[in-house]
Amino acid sequence: MSMVNTFSGSSLEVLIDARQIASRVRELGEQISNDYRGRTPHLVGVLMGAWVFMADLIRSLSVEATVDFLGIQSYLAGTTSSGEVKITKDLDASIAGRDVLVVEDILDTGHTYHYLQGVLSAHRPASVKLVALLDKPARRVVPVEADYVGFPIPDVFVVGYGLDYNQQFRRLPEVRILGESGDRQIG
Ligand code: IMP
Ligand code: MG
């Protein structure tokens, strides 16, 4: 099986390695480019988790794209979603008439994207779609779906490739499962 590292008492088993991520991101880029051929999608990255994915995704597109970022806080600390979503950084540019493609690191309970759909559609974009690198369908509370999913994953808490646990582990080039060990409480 995959390699296990430990960081201060947590196990970090590799779930998706860097090569798998790179090849799936290339496929997503091709699919999105085909679907948006002749248009210029407006990529809206959801901070903080999505920026590593978005940086790779945009380089796999063969259509022009514009970018903006939205700051969202749905996890104040720990790994449990409160269902409370707060905007910490608003969009810089108008999305009226634009083909908005929301870029998320992971679709979990669905609270964040459900909230975003409301906020974004109020600004009259031509379309709103979602690309999520990861999807945890078993965790869904609000019935929303991503239009493009990199990898469906089981109900585990993952870090790396931009995803964090209390700001740790974003730098890891692969997606790893943050396992419980010692006195750490997960989930
Ligand atoms: P949702 O609102 O529950 O769908 O949560 C979406 C957000 O929760 C994601 O954009 C992440 O920031 C965070 N999140 C959910 N699951 C994980 C995880 O396994 N690792 C790190 N962050 C996560
Ligand atoms: Mg997020």
XYZ file of N, CA, C and O and ligand atoms in Angstrom:
772
model
N 0.834 -1.212 0.000
C 0.000 0.000 0.000
C 0.857 1.245 0.000
O 2.078 1.198 -0.100
N 0.195 2.385 0.161
C 0.934 3.642 0.051
C 1.749 3.946 1.300
O 1.543 3.372 2.360
N 2.632 4.872 1.130
C 3.571 5.263 2.168
C 2.860 5.983 3.321
O 1.917 6.722 3.125
N 3.319 5.747 4.509
C 2.765 6.448 5.672
C 3.871 7.273 6.324
O 4.944 6.759 6.629
N 3.604 8.546 6.473
C 4.527 9.418 7.212
C 3.849 9.831 8.501
O 2.647 9.747 8.610
N 4.613 10.289 9.452
C 3.956 10.848 10.629
C 4.454 12.257 10.883
O 5.605 12.577 10.667
N 3.533 13.142 11.259
C 3.826 14.512 11.628
C 3.207 14.712 12.993
O 1.988 14.654 13.112
N 3.994 14.929 13.981
C 3.531 15.181 15.348
C 2.304 14.343 15.721
O 1.257 14.864 16.051
N 2.448 13.045 15.594
C 1.423 12.150 16.098
C 0.279 11.833 15.158
O -0.591 11.059 15.508
N 0.229 12.440 13.941
C -0.838 12.077 13.017
C -0.265 11.216 11.911
O 0.830 11.449 11.440
N -1.022 10.224 11.473
C -0.570 9.451 10.317
C -1.049 10.163 9.061
O -2.057 10.858 9.068
N -0.281 10.028 8.009
C -0.588 10.739 6.757
C -0.428 9.793 5.575
O 0.484 9.931 4.767
N -1.343 8.876 5.445
C -1.270 7.907 4.363
C -1.629 8.565 3.026
O -2.603 9.316 2.935
N -0.842 8.264 1.995
C -1.117 8.830 0.675
C -2.392 8.216 0.095
O -2.522 6.998 0.016
N -3.330 9.073 -0.308
C -4.551 8.601 -0.959
C -4.436 8.757 -2.476
O -4.796 7.854 -3.224
N -3.934 9.922 -2.920
C -3.776 10.181 -4.358
C -2.402 10.816 -4.551
O -2.123 11.869 -3.964
N -1.548 10.169 -5.331
C -0.195 10.702 -5.448
C -0.114 11.788 -6.527
O -1.068 12.024 -7.269
N 1.029 12.451 -6.580
C 1.180 13.633 -7.433
C 0.988 13.306 -8.917
O 0.446 14.121 -9.672
N 1.413 12.110 -9.327
C 1.248 11.751 -10.745
C -0.202 11.513 -11.104
O -0.655 11.893 -12.188
N -0.939 10.880 -10.188
C -2.384 10.675 -10.426
C -3.100 12.027 -10.500
O -3.973 12.221 -11.347
N -2.735 12.937 -9.608
C -3.365 14.258 -9.626
C -3.078 14.946 -10.953
O -3.978 15.445 -11.625
N -1.800 14.948 -11.359
C -1.412 15.654 -12.585
C -2.160 15.103 -13.795
O -2.636 15.872 -14.642
N -2.298 13.778 -13.875
C -2.934 13.242 -15.079
C -4.437 13.488 -15.059
O -5.040 13.784 -16.088
N -5.054 13.443 -13.890
C -6.492 13.742 -13.800
C -6.769 15.223 -14.067
O -7.764 15.564 -14.718
N -5.882 16.100 -13.591
C -6.076 17.534 -13.833
C -5.974 17.834 -15.335
O -6.736 18.634 -15.877
N -5.057 17.129 -16.018
C -4.960 17.289 -17.478
C -6.260 16.872 -18.160
O -6.747 17.558 -19.060
N -6.834 15.743 -17.716
C -8.103 15.286 -18.303
C -9.226 16.295 -18.052
O -10.004 16.592 -18.945
N -9.286 16.802 -16.821
C -10.324 17.797 -16.508
C -10.159 19.031 -17.390
O -11.138 19.586 -17.889
N -8.908 19.439 -17.589
C -8.628 20.609 -18.419
C -9.099 20.401 -19.851
O -9.675 21.312 -20.473
N -8.895 19.199 -20.379
C -9.342 18.903 -21.750
C -10.861 18.915 -21.842
O -11.444 19.484 -22.764
N -11.494 18.282 -20.855
C -12.954 18.209 -20.843
C -13.574 19.605 -20.735
O -14.496 19.961 -21.484
N -13.038 20.407 -19.827
C -13.558 21.761 -19.633
C -13.312 22.598 -20.895
O -14.183 23.338 -21.347
N -12.148 22.446 -21.495
C -11.842 23.196 -22.718
C -12.805 22.837 -23.842
O -13.262 23.710 -24.583
N -13.126 21.554 -23.966
C -14.094 21.135 -24.992
C -15.469 21.718 -24.709
O -16.132 22.216 -25.612
N -15.878 21.657 -23.449
C -17.212 22.144 -23.098
C -17.352 23.654 -23.250
O -18.449 24.153 -23.492
N -16.259 24.392 -23.076
C -16.320 25.860 -23.129
C -15.735 26.410 -24.425
O -15.460 27.595 -24.521
N -15.517 25.536 -25.406
C -14.919 25.959 -26.679
C -15.653 27.181 -27.240
O -16.880 27.203 -27.270
N -14.905 28.230 -27.627
C -15.526 29.436 -28.175
C -15.995 30.410 -27.109
O -16.479 31.499 -27.423
N -15.863 30.029 -25.849
C -16.224 30.937 -24.752
C -15.005 31.145 -23.867
O -13.984 30.481 -24.032
N -15.108 32.080 -22.951
C -14.010 32.368 -22.022
C -14.521 32.175 -20.606
O -15.139 33.081 -20.046
N -14.315 30.986 -20.042
C -14.814 30.772 -18.677
C -14.125 31.705 -17.683
O -12.963 32.057 -17.855
N -14.886 32.087 -16.677
C -14.374 32.938 -15.612
C -14.188 32.042 -14.387
O -15.156 31.647 -13.738
N -12.943 31.681 -14.106
C -12.656 30.766 -13.001
C -12.711 31.530 -11.681
O -11.992 32.514 -11.500
N -13.559 31.066 -10.793
C -13.646 31.675 -9.465
C -13.137 30.660 -8.447
O -13.812 29.669 -8.137
N -11.934 30.879 -7.980
C -11.321 29.978 -7.014
C -11.799 30.282 -5.611
O -11.895 31.444 -5.211
N -12.124 29.230 -4.884
C -12.575 29.404 -3.503
C -11.367 29.240 -2.580
O -10.772 28.164 -2.490
N -11.013 30.344 -1.945
C -9.857 30.357 -1.036
C -10.247 29.728 0.299
O -11.397 29.783 0.671
N -9.308 29.139 0.989
C -7.919 29.075 0.583
C -7.602 27.787 -0.177
O -6.643 27.749 -0.944
N -8.363 26.744 0.061
C -7.957 25.410 -0.374
C -7.728 25.201 -1.858
O -6.980 24.322 -2.256
N -8.375 26.021 -2.719
C -8.427 25.686 -4.151
C -7.280 26.237 -4.993
O -7.165 25.893 -6.158
N -6.426 27.066 -4.431
C -5.509 27.788 -5.312
C -4.421 26.913 -5.924
O -3.959 27.183 -7.034
N -4.013 25.862 -5.241
C -2.994 24.973 -5.826
C -3.607 24.241 -7.023
O -3.029 24.196 -8.120
N -4.789 23.687 -6.831
C -5.523 23.013 -7.905
C -5.773 23.972 -9.069
O -5.555 23.630 -10.234
N -6.206 25.187 -8.747
C -6.542 26.143 -9.802
C -5.321 26.523 -10.627
O -5.409 26.680 -11.846
N -4.177 26.621 -9.967
C -2.938 26.972 -10.674
C -2.580 25.889 -11.691
O -2.117 26.185 -12.792
N -2.805 24.635 -11.341
C -2.535 23.547 -12.282
C -3.630 23.459 -13.342
O -3.353 23.256 -14.522
N -4.881 23.620 -12.906
C -6.007 23.488 -13.842
C -5.927 24.509 -14.970
O -6.113 24.175 -16.141
N -5.629 25.752 -14.639
C -5.642 26.796 -15.671
C -4.566 26.532 -16.725
O -4.742 26.821 -17.903
N -3.473 25.897 -16.306
C -2.412 25.582 -17.268
C -2.736 24.369 -18.112
O -2.004 24.044 -19.039
N -3.826 23.680 -17.787
C -4.232 22.546 -18.616
C -5.373 22.935 -19.558
O -5.872 22.087 -20.304
N -5.788 24.214 -19.537
C -6.874 24.661 -20.427
C -6.319 25.085 -21.783
O -5.231 25.661 -21.866
N -7.091 24.818 -22.834
C -6.721 25.309 -24.164
C -7.695 26.387 -24.642
O -7.689 26.763 -25.798
N -8.556 26.863 -23.743
C -9.374 28.054 -24.020
C -8.883 29.162 -23.099
O -8.326 28.884 -22.031
N -9.076 30.418 -23.515
C -8.743 31.534 -22.645
C -9.635 31.487 -21.406
O -10.797 31.061 -21.495
N -9.103 31.922 -20.283
C -9.899 31.970 -19.064
C -9.494 33.213 -18.284
O -8.343 33.645 -18.364
N -10.446 33.781 -17.568
C -10.129 34.866 -16.648
C -10.296 34.309 -15.230
O -10.940 33.275 -15.045
N -9.706 34.975 -14.256
C -9.759 34.429 -12.903
C -10.139 35.482 -11.863
O -9.915 36.677 -12.037
N -10.728 34.998 -10.817
C -11.002 35.810 -9.636
C -11.020 34.839 -8.452
O -11.003 33.617 -8.643
N -11.023 35.391 -7.267
C -11.047 34.548 -6.074
C -12.104 35.041 -5.109
O -12.389 36.237 -5.030
N -12.661 34.095 -4.402
C -13.648 34.370 -3.377
C -13.125 33.741 -2.098
O -12.726 32.575 -2.103
N -13.097 34.520 -1.037
C -12.651 33.978 0.240
C -13.847 33.495 1.035
O -14.812 34.222 1.237
N -13.794 32.248 1.446
C -14.909 31.634 2.170
C -14.353 30.955 3.403
O -13.325 30.273 3.332
N -15.039 31.134 4.495
C -14.660 30.385 5.678
C -15.833 29.517 6.094
O -16.897 30.016 6.420
N -15.631 28.202 5.991
C -16.700 27.308 6.433
C -16.220 26.417 7.570
O -17.005 25.792 8.247
N -14.903 26.398 7.745
C -14.319 25.625 8.840
C -13.514 26.609 9.676
O -12.477 27.065 9.231
N -13.970 26.929 10.862
C -13.224 27.879 11.680
C -12.006 27.199 12.285
O -10.919 27.722 12.298
N -12.199 25.983 12.769
C -11.099 25.165 13.304
C -11.579 23.737 13.317
O -12.779 23.465 13.326
N -10.674 22.825 13.293
C -11.070 21.420 13.348
C -11.572 20.938 12.002
O -11.351 21.565 10.984
N -12.264 19.828 12.013
C -12.625 19.173 10.758
C -14.127 19.042 10.581
O -14.589 18.372 9.684
N -14.902 19.681 11.420
C -16.351 19.528 11.338
C -17.005 20.783 10.786
O -16.728 21.884 11.250
N -17.852 20.618 9.784
C -18.546 21.743 9.180
C -19.673 22.196 10.080
O -20.448 21.401 10.584
N -19.752 23.514 10.267
C -20.818 24.049 11.106
C -22.053 24.340 10.277
O -23.132 24.563 10.812
N -21.905 24.360 8.954
C -23.013 24.770 8.105
C -23.082 26.278 7.980
O -23.876 26.819 7.228
N -22.216 26.962 8.721
C -22.189 28.411 8.663
C -21.096 28.846 7.698
O -19.946 28.443 7.845
N -21.471 29.640 6.700
C -20.517 30.049 5.674
C -20.374 31.553 5.704
O -21.358 32.282 5.803
N -19.155 32.026 5.628
C -18.893 33.457 5.719
C -17.946 33.877 4.594
O -16.956 33.193 4.332
N -18.258 34.992 3.907
C -17.352 35.512 2.867
C -16.278 36.368 3.525
O -16.581 37.316 4.238
N -15.027 36.013 3.298
C -13.915 36.772 3.876
C -13.213 37.613 2.816
O -12.435 38.492 3.134
N -13.459 37.322 1.537
C -12.937 38.152 0.440
C -13.924 38.089 -0.709
O -14.219 37.013 -1.215
N -14.431 39.264 -1.121
C -15.424 39.310 -2.188
C -14.738 39.254 -3.558
O -13.520 39.420 -3.661
N -15.529 39.018 -4.602
C -15.007 39.040 -5.969
C -14.527 40.456 -6.314
O -15.086 41.436 -5.844
N -13.493 40.545 -7.158
C -13.011 41.854 -7.611
C -13.788 42.341 -8.836
O -14.038 43.529 -8.982
N -14.143 41.416 -9.730
C -14.750 41.809 -11.002
C -16.196 41.333 -11.083
O -16.569 40.330 -10.468
N -17.004 42.049 -11.881
C -18.398 41.664 -12.093
C -18.478 40.326 -12.836
O -17.671 40.054 -13.728
N -19.458 39.523 -12.468
C -19.656 38.245 -13.165
C -20.914 38.288 -14.036
O -21.299 37.261 -14.607
N -21.517 39.463 -14.167
C -22.730 39.576 -14.984
C -22.435 39.113 -16.410
O -21.463 39.555 -17.033
N -23.236 38.203 -16.919
C -23.082 37.710 -18.281
C -21.925 36.740 -18.481
O -21.700 36.277 -19.595
N -21.195 36.419 -17.430
C -20.010 35.554 -17.570
C -20.360 34.081 -17.334
O -21.304 33.761 -16.625
N -19.550 33.223 -17.955
C -19.655 31.788 -17.706
C -18.741 31.445 -16.531
O -17.546 31.231 -16.701
N -19.340 31.434 -15.344
C -18.569 31.254 -14.115
C -18.303 29.764 -13.876
O -19.227 28.943 -13.917
N -17.042 29.447 -13.650
C -16.676 28.083 -13.264
C -16.025 28.167 -11.882
O -14.893 28.635 -11.735
N -16.787 27.760 -10.872
C -16.283 27.768 -9.504
C -15.266 26.639 -9.356
O -15.519 25.507 -9.789
N -14.116 26.963 -8.773
C -13.065 25.965 -8.577
C -12.927 25.712 -7.078
O -12.587 26.612 -6.311
N -13.233 24.475 -6.670
C -13.186 24.090 -5.254
C -12.172 22.972 -5.051
O -11.965 22.136 -5.937
N -11.581 22.951 -3.887
C -10.713 21.825 -3.546
C -11.546 20.568 -3.316
O -11.219 19.502 -3.813
N -12.653 20.725 -2.566
C -13.407 19.532 -2.183
C -14.860 19.887 -1.910
O -15.170 20.933 -1.344
N -15.736 19.031 -2.366
C -17.166 19.148 -2.084
C -17.482 18.138 -0.987
O -17.307 16.932 -1.175
N -17.943 18.657 0.146
C -18.118 17.818 1.329
C -19.609 17.795 1.698
O -20.389 17.090 1.060
N -20.028 18.568 2.689
C -21.451 18.584 3.043
C -22.297 19.260 1.961
O -23.491 18.996 1.850
N -21.674 20.165 1.192
C -22.388 20.903 0.155
C -22.857 22.274 0.615
O -23.334 23.074 -0.182
N -22.700 22.574 1.913
C -23.141 23.873 2.438
C -22.492 25.027 1.683
O -23.160 25.990 1.297
N -21.175 24.937 1.473
C -20.449 26.052 0.861
C -20.943 26.315 -0.561
O -21.268 27.455 -0.921
N -21.025 25.265 -1.365
C -21.413 25.473 -2.764
C -22.878 25.897 -2.870
O -23.223 26.732 -3.710
N -23.724 25.346 -2.034
C -25.133 25.742 -2.024
C -25.246 27.249 -1.756
O -25.967 27.979 -2.446
N -24.498 27.701 -0.769
C -24.478 29.120 -0.426
C -23.943 29.941 -1.598
O -24.512 30.979 -1.980
N -22.854 29.474 -2.213
C -22.244 30.189 -3.339
C -23.180 30.295 -4.535
O -23.213 31.324 -5.218
N -23.925 29.220 -4.811
C -24.857 29.256 -5.934
C -25.834 30.417 -5.780
O -26.110 31.127 -6.740
N -26.322 30.630 -4.567
C -27.231 31.735 -4.287
C -26.569 33.082 -4.483
O -27.089 33.957 -5.179
N -25.395 33.241 -3.900
C -24.666 34.511 -3.975
C -24.303 34.846 -5.419
O -24.487 35.973 -5.888
N -23.796 33.858 -6.156
C -23.320 34.104 -7.519
C -24.479 34.365 -8.478
O -24.422 35.295 -9.289
N -25.548 33.568 -8.390
C -26.629 33.734 -9.369
C -27.345 35.061 -9.190
O -27.941 35.582 -10.146
N -27.259 35.657 -8.003
C -27.853 36.982 -7.786
C -27.176 38.045 -8.648
O -27.751 39.103 -8.921
N -25.957 37.765 -9.120
C -25.231 38.729 -9.955
C -25.379 38.441 -11.446
O -24.600 38.936 -12.258
N -26.356 37.635 -11.797
C -26.747 37.370 -13.188
C -25.627 36.928 -14.125
O -25.430 37.486 -15.200
N -24.909 35.875 -13.750
C -23.937 35.299 -14.689
C -24.678 34.545 -15.802
O -25.850 34.205 -15.632
N -23.993 34.293 -16.931
C -24.611 33.507 -18.004
C -24.779 32.064 -17.551
O -25.760 31.395 -17.892
N -23.825 31.557 -16.791
C -23.897 30.188 -16.282
C -23.007 30.054 -15.057
O -22.071 30.844 -14.877
N -23.322 29.081 -14.218
C -22.478 28.755 -13.073
C -22.271 27.252 -13.031
O -23.242 26.488 -13.034
N -21.017 26.832 -13.051
C -20.697 25.412 -12.906
C -19.626 25.258 -11.844
O -18.970 26.235 -11.471
N -19.458 24.030 -11.408
C -18.476 23.746 -10.359
C -17.512 22.655 -10.800
O -17.929 21.604 -11.280
N -16.227 22.913 -10.621
C -15.239 21.847 -10.723
C -14.613 21.674 -9.341
O -14.139 22.634 -8.738
N -14.675 20.443 -8.825
C -14.093 20.136 -7.514
C -13.039 19.053 -7.702
O -13.319 18.027 -8.327
N -11.853 19.276 -7.183
C -10.823 18.243 -7.300
C -11.291 16.957 -6.623
O -11.138 15.882 -7.162
N -11.881 17.112 -5.432
C -12.303 15.952 -4.646
C -13.782 16.054 -4.309
O -14.325 17.155 -4.195
N -14.409 14.912 -4.138
C -15.831 14.875 -3.785
C -16.040 13.764 -2.761
O -15.575 12.648 -2.954
N -16.709 14.124 -1.667
C -17.058 13.126 -0.647
C -18.580 12.971 -0.656
O -19.276 13.561 0.179
N -19.125 12.208 -1.611
C -20.587 12.113 -1.740
C -21.272 11.588 -0.476
O -22.399 11.993 -0.177
N -20.604 10.736 0.281
C -21.221 10.154 1.478
C -21.482 11.196 2.565
O -22.262 10.957 3.486
N -20.833 12.356 2.453
C -20.951 13.384 3.484
C -22.019 14.439 3.172
O -22.246 15.346 3.967
N -22.659 14.319 2.012
C -23.531 15.396 1.557
C -24.721 15.610 2.478
O -25.418 14.673 2.839
N -24.951 16.866 2.860
C -26.112 17.261 3.656
C -27.078 18.034 2.760
O -28.288 17.854 2.815
N -26.521 18.928 1.913
C -27.315 19.687 0.950
C -27.138 19.021 -0.419
O -26.010 18.727 -0.809
N -28.235 18.768 -1.147
C -28.122 18.010 -2.401
C -27.576 18.837 -3.564
O -28.302 19.213 -4.468
N -26.274 19.122 -3.552
C -25.632 19.798 -4.685
C -24.605 18.835 -5.285
O -24.086 17.961 -4.595
N -24.343 19.000 -6.574
C -23.369 18.161 -7.268
C -22.369 19.035 -8.013
O -22.698 20.132 -8.445
N -21.168 18.525 -8.181
C -20.178 19.221 -9.004
C -20.370 18.800 -10.456
O -20.765 17.670 -10.739
N -20.123 19.728 -11.385
C -20.214 19.409 -12.810
C -18.996 18.618 -13.269
O -19.081 17.830 -14.205
N -17.868 18.863 -12.621
C -16.635 18.123 -12.905
C -16.012 17.723 -11.573
O -15.862 18.568 -10.683
N -15.647 16.449 -11.452
C -15.015 15.953 -10.229
C -13.703 15.275 -10.597
O -13.648 14.439 -11.508
N -12.639 15.638 -9.881
C -11.366 14.974 -10.099
C -11.409 13.547 -9.580
O -11.241 12.581 -10.339
N -11.675 13.402 -8.291
C -11.692 12.086 -7.653
C -12.792 12.023 -6.603
O -12.788 12.821 -5.674
N -13.722 11.067 -6.707
C -14.595 10.799 -5.577
C -13.768 10.089 -4.510
O -12.951 9.219 -4.845
N -13.944 10.467 -3.252
C -13.182 9.826 -2.178
C -14.126 9.421 -1.050
O -15.223 9.950 -0.934
N -13.696 8.470 -0.215
C -14.545 8.068 0.914
C -14.579 9.143 2.004
O -13.938 10.195 1.885
N -15.315 8.874 3.047
C -15.479 9.823 4.153
C -14.246 9.808 5.058
O -14.265 9.209 6.129
N -13.200 10.465 4.560
C -11.977 10.604 5.346
C -11.554 12.063 5.267
O -11.926 12.768 4.328
N -10.811 12.542 6.256
C -10.333 13.923 6.211
C -8.974 13.935 5.518
O -8.057 13.238 5.920
N -8.880 14.730 4.448
C -7.656 14.728 3.651
C -6.950 16.087 3.703
O -7.579 17.121 3.921
N -5.646 16.025 3.509
C -4.816 17.237 3.492
C -3.818 17.127 2.339
O -3.606 16.053 1.780
N -3.206 18.253 2.023
C -2.190 18.296 0.981
C -2.747 18.875 -0.306
O -3.961 19.028 -0.461
N -1.858 19.251 -1.240
C -2.237 19.839 -2.524
C -3.185 21.032 -2.283
O -4.197 21.190 -2.932
N -2.849 21.839 -1.285
C -3.637 23.032 -0.970
C -4.601 22.851 0.189
O -4.989 23.824 0.836
N -4.994 21.603 0.463
C -5.947 21.381 1.562
C -5.202 21.329 2.891
O -4.099 20.777 2.980
N -5.840 21.875 3.908
C -5.155 22.008 5.194
C -5.939 21.405 6.343
O -7.130 21.112 6.244
N -5.217 21.249 7.448
C -5.838 21.055 8.754
C -5.248 22.147 9.628
O -4.033 22.146 9.884
N -6.063 23.123 10.019
C -5.559 24.271 10.776
C -4.300 24.875 10.147
O -3.319 25.123 10.833
N -4.360 25.078 8.817
C -3.279 25.700 8.046
C -2.039 24.821 7.864
O -1.076 25.251 7.234
N -2.087 23.600 8.341
C -0.947 22.708 8.127
C -1.170 21.845 6.895
O -2.308 21.557 6.548
N -0.093 21.411 6.304
C -0.037 20.376 5.261
C -0.408 20.842 3.856
O -0.451 20.029 2.939
N -0.680 22.140 3.635
C -1.053 22.603 2.291
C 0.042 22.325 1.280
O -0.215 22.121 0.104
N 1.286 22.343 1.726
C 2.446 22.244 0.834
C 2.663 20.840 0.283
O 3.412 20.667 -0.669
N 2.034 19.840 0.871
C 2.271 18.472 0.416
C 1.815 18.308 -1.036
O 0.724 18.729 -1.392
N 2.628 17.670 -1.885
C 2.292 17.558 -3.308
C 1.229 16.497 -3.608
O 0.753 16.415 -4.734
N 0.871 15.687 -2.599
C -0.129 14.657 -2.832
C -1.288 14.847 -1.847
O -1.194 15.635 -0.922
N -2.377 14.112 -2.076
C -3.513 14.142 -1.149
C -3.332 12.991 -0.173
O -3.175 11.836 -0.579
N -3.320 13.322 1.108
C -3.095 12.318 2.142
C -4.242 12.290 3.142
O -4.903 13.306 3.367
N -4.450 11.126 3.740
C -5.490 10.978 4.764
C -4.892 11.348 6.112
O -3.884 10.767 6.529
N -5.507 12.318 6.766
C -5.068 12.684 8.106
C -5.720 11.718 9.086
O -6.924 11.782 9.332
N -4.919 10.799 9.589
C -5.469 9.762 10.453
C -5.391 10.145 11.915
O -4.576 10.971 12.301
N -6.284 9.559 12.695
C -6.244 9.832 14.124
C -5.158 8.977 14.758
O -4.948 7.843 14.395
N -4.464 9.586 15.661
C -3.465 8.844 16.429
C -3.154 9.703 17.636
O -3.301 10.916 17.604
N -2.760 9.092 18.720
C -2.512 9.843 19.940
C -3.799 10.509 20.402
O -4.866 9.918 20.346
N -3.717 11.785 20.784
C -4.885 12.427 21.370
C -5.652 13.295 20.367
O -6.550 14.020 20.724
N -5.268 13.220 19.080
C -5.940 14.073 18.088
C -7.325 13.536 17.763
O -7.516 12.356 17.539
N -8.301 14.435 17.719
C -9.673 14.056 17.391
C -9.974 14.476 15.950
O -9.817 15.622 15.595
N -10.423 13.553 15.127
C -10.750 13.863 13.744
C -12.237 13.648 13.511
O -12.820 12.706 14.015
N -12.819 14.491 12.640
C -14.212 14.311 12.228
C -15.141 14.845 13.283
O -16.293 14.624 13.303
P -18.698 21.846 2.517
O -19.294 23.191 2.712
O -18.965 20.931 3.671
O -19.017 21.211 1.184
O -17.151 22.001 2.657
C -16.364 22.491 1.687
C -15.088 22.987 2.305
O -14.739 22.324 3.513
C -13.947 22.701 1.366
O -13.805 23.738 0.430
C -12.780 22.606 2.312
O -12.251 23.884 2.538
C -13.361 22.068 3.584
N -13.146 20.603 3.691
C -14.073 19.633 3.599
N -13.542 18.415 3.725
C -12.212 18.599 3.885
C -11.101 17.699 4.048
O -11.207 16.457 4.053
N -9.891 18.299 4.180
C -9.703 19.643 4.172
N -10.714 20.509 4.008
C -11.962 19.996 3.865
Mg -12.738 25.445 0.808
